[in-house]
Amino acid sequence: MSAAEGFEQAIEASHLALDEITRGNPDAFFELYSRAEDATIANPYGPPARSFSQIEQAGRRAAANYRDGRAIEFENFAKYIAADLGYILEIERFETKVAGGSEITPASILQ
């Protein structure tokens, strides 16, 4: 498999994981994360987290704010793929019930 094919598969997996997060399930998201001590994440529901154990806590805390949702669109702004590096900048749009609310609400995340 080429670097580009592997990267495209990783992007698709991250999109599927976001779809799960909109329903409050962060497990697919954790499968994508590095177990290295310097792995880091920031999300709107808490301070940045470093190391897989903190990432897992932060991810569960964030996902607990969502339920009954679905991913809608992924708008790509930039993408770079090389043999040893790949990145993407996109806006992920979804709709979900947020923080105990009863109505489906549109939302977006810059990733």
mmCIF file of N, CA and C in Angstrom, residues 14 18 23 36 41-42 52 61 63 72 82 93 95 98-99 106:
data_model
loop_
_atom_site.group_PDB
_atom_site.id
_atom_site.type_symbol
_atom_site.label_atom_id
_atom_site.label_comp_id
_atom_site.label_asym_id
_atom_site.label_seq_id
_atom_site.Cartn_x
_atom_site.Cartn_y
_atom_site.Cartn_z
ATOM 1 N N SER A 14 -10.998 8.349 10.367
ATOM 2 C CA SER A 14 -11.276 9.472 11.263
ATOM 3 C C SER A 14 -12.684 10.021 11.028
ATOM 4 N N LEU A 18 -15.616 10.192 13.860
ATOM 5 C CA LEU A 18 -16.404 11.378 14.212
ATOM 6 C C LEU A 18 -17.892 11.046 14.178
ATOM 7 N N ARG A 23 -22.685 10.283 18.328
ATOM 8 C CA ARG A 23 -23.651 9.458 19.056
ATOM 9 C C ARG A 23 -23.139 9.116 20.455
ATOM 10 N N ALA A 36 2.031 6.848 22.059
ATOM 11 C CA ALA A 36 3.272 7.513 22.480
ATOM 12 C C ALA A 36 2.977 8.537 23.575
ATOM 13 N N ILE A 41 -3.800 16.126 22.209
ATOM 14 C CA ILE A 41 -5.073 16.521 21.603
ATOM 15 C C ILE A 41 -5.620 17.734 22.354
ATOM 16 N N ALA A 42 -6.378 18.548 21.620
ATOM 17 C CA ALA A 42 -7.130 19.637 22.242
ATOM 18 C C ALA A 42 -8.548 19.551 21.686
ATOM 19 N N PHE A 52 -1.708 8.900 25.947
ATOM 20 C CA PHE A 52 -2.944 8.211 25.588
ATOM 21 C C PHE A 52 -3.944 8.186 26.738
ATOM 22 N N ARG A 61 -14.847 12.480 27.872
ATOM 23 C CA ARG A 61 -15.521 13.680 28.404
ATOM 24 C C ARG A 61 -16.206 14.432 27.261
ATOM 25 N N ALA A 63 -17.078 13.262 24.162
ATOM 26 C CA ALA A 63 -18.135 12.465 23.532
ATOM 27 C C ALA A 63 -19.389 12.393 24.396
ATOM 28 N N ILE A 72 -22.093 14.968 8.709
ATOM 29 C CA ILE A 72 -22.783 15.456 7.516
ATOM 30 C C ILE A 72 -21.803 15.722 6.373
ATOM 31 N N ALA A 82 3.377 12.782 2.139
ATOM 32 C CA ALA A 82 4.734 12.386 1.762
ATOM 33 C C ALA A 82 4.951 10.972 2.313
ATOM 34 N N ARG A 93 -18.384 18.856 9.678
ATOM 35 C CA ARG A 93 -19.722 19.310 10.059
ATOM 36 C C ARG A 93 -20.576 18.101 10.443
ATOM 37 N N GLU A 95 -24.366 16.956 12.991
ATOM 38 C CA GLU A 95 -25.517 17.382 13.774
ATOM 39 C C GLU A 95 -25.715 16.355 14.877
ATOM 40 N N VAL A 98 -26.759 18.064 21.866
ATOM 41 C CA VAL A 98 -25.587 18.531 22.604
ATOM 42 C C VAL A 98 -25.933 18.766 24.072
ATOM 43 N N ALA A 99 -25.052 18.281 24.945
ATOM 44 C CA ALA A 99 -25.085 18.573 26.392
ATOM 45 C C ALA A 99 -26.465 18.384 27.005
ATOM 46 N N PRO A 106 -26.838 21.674 14.679
ATOM 47 C CA PRO A 106 -25.667 21.601 13.793
ATOM 48 C C PRO A 106 -24.414 22.056 14.534
#
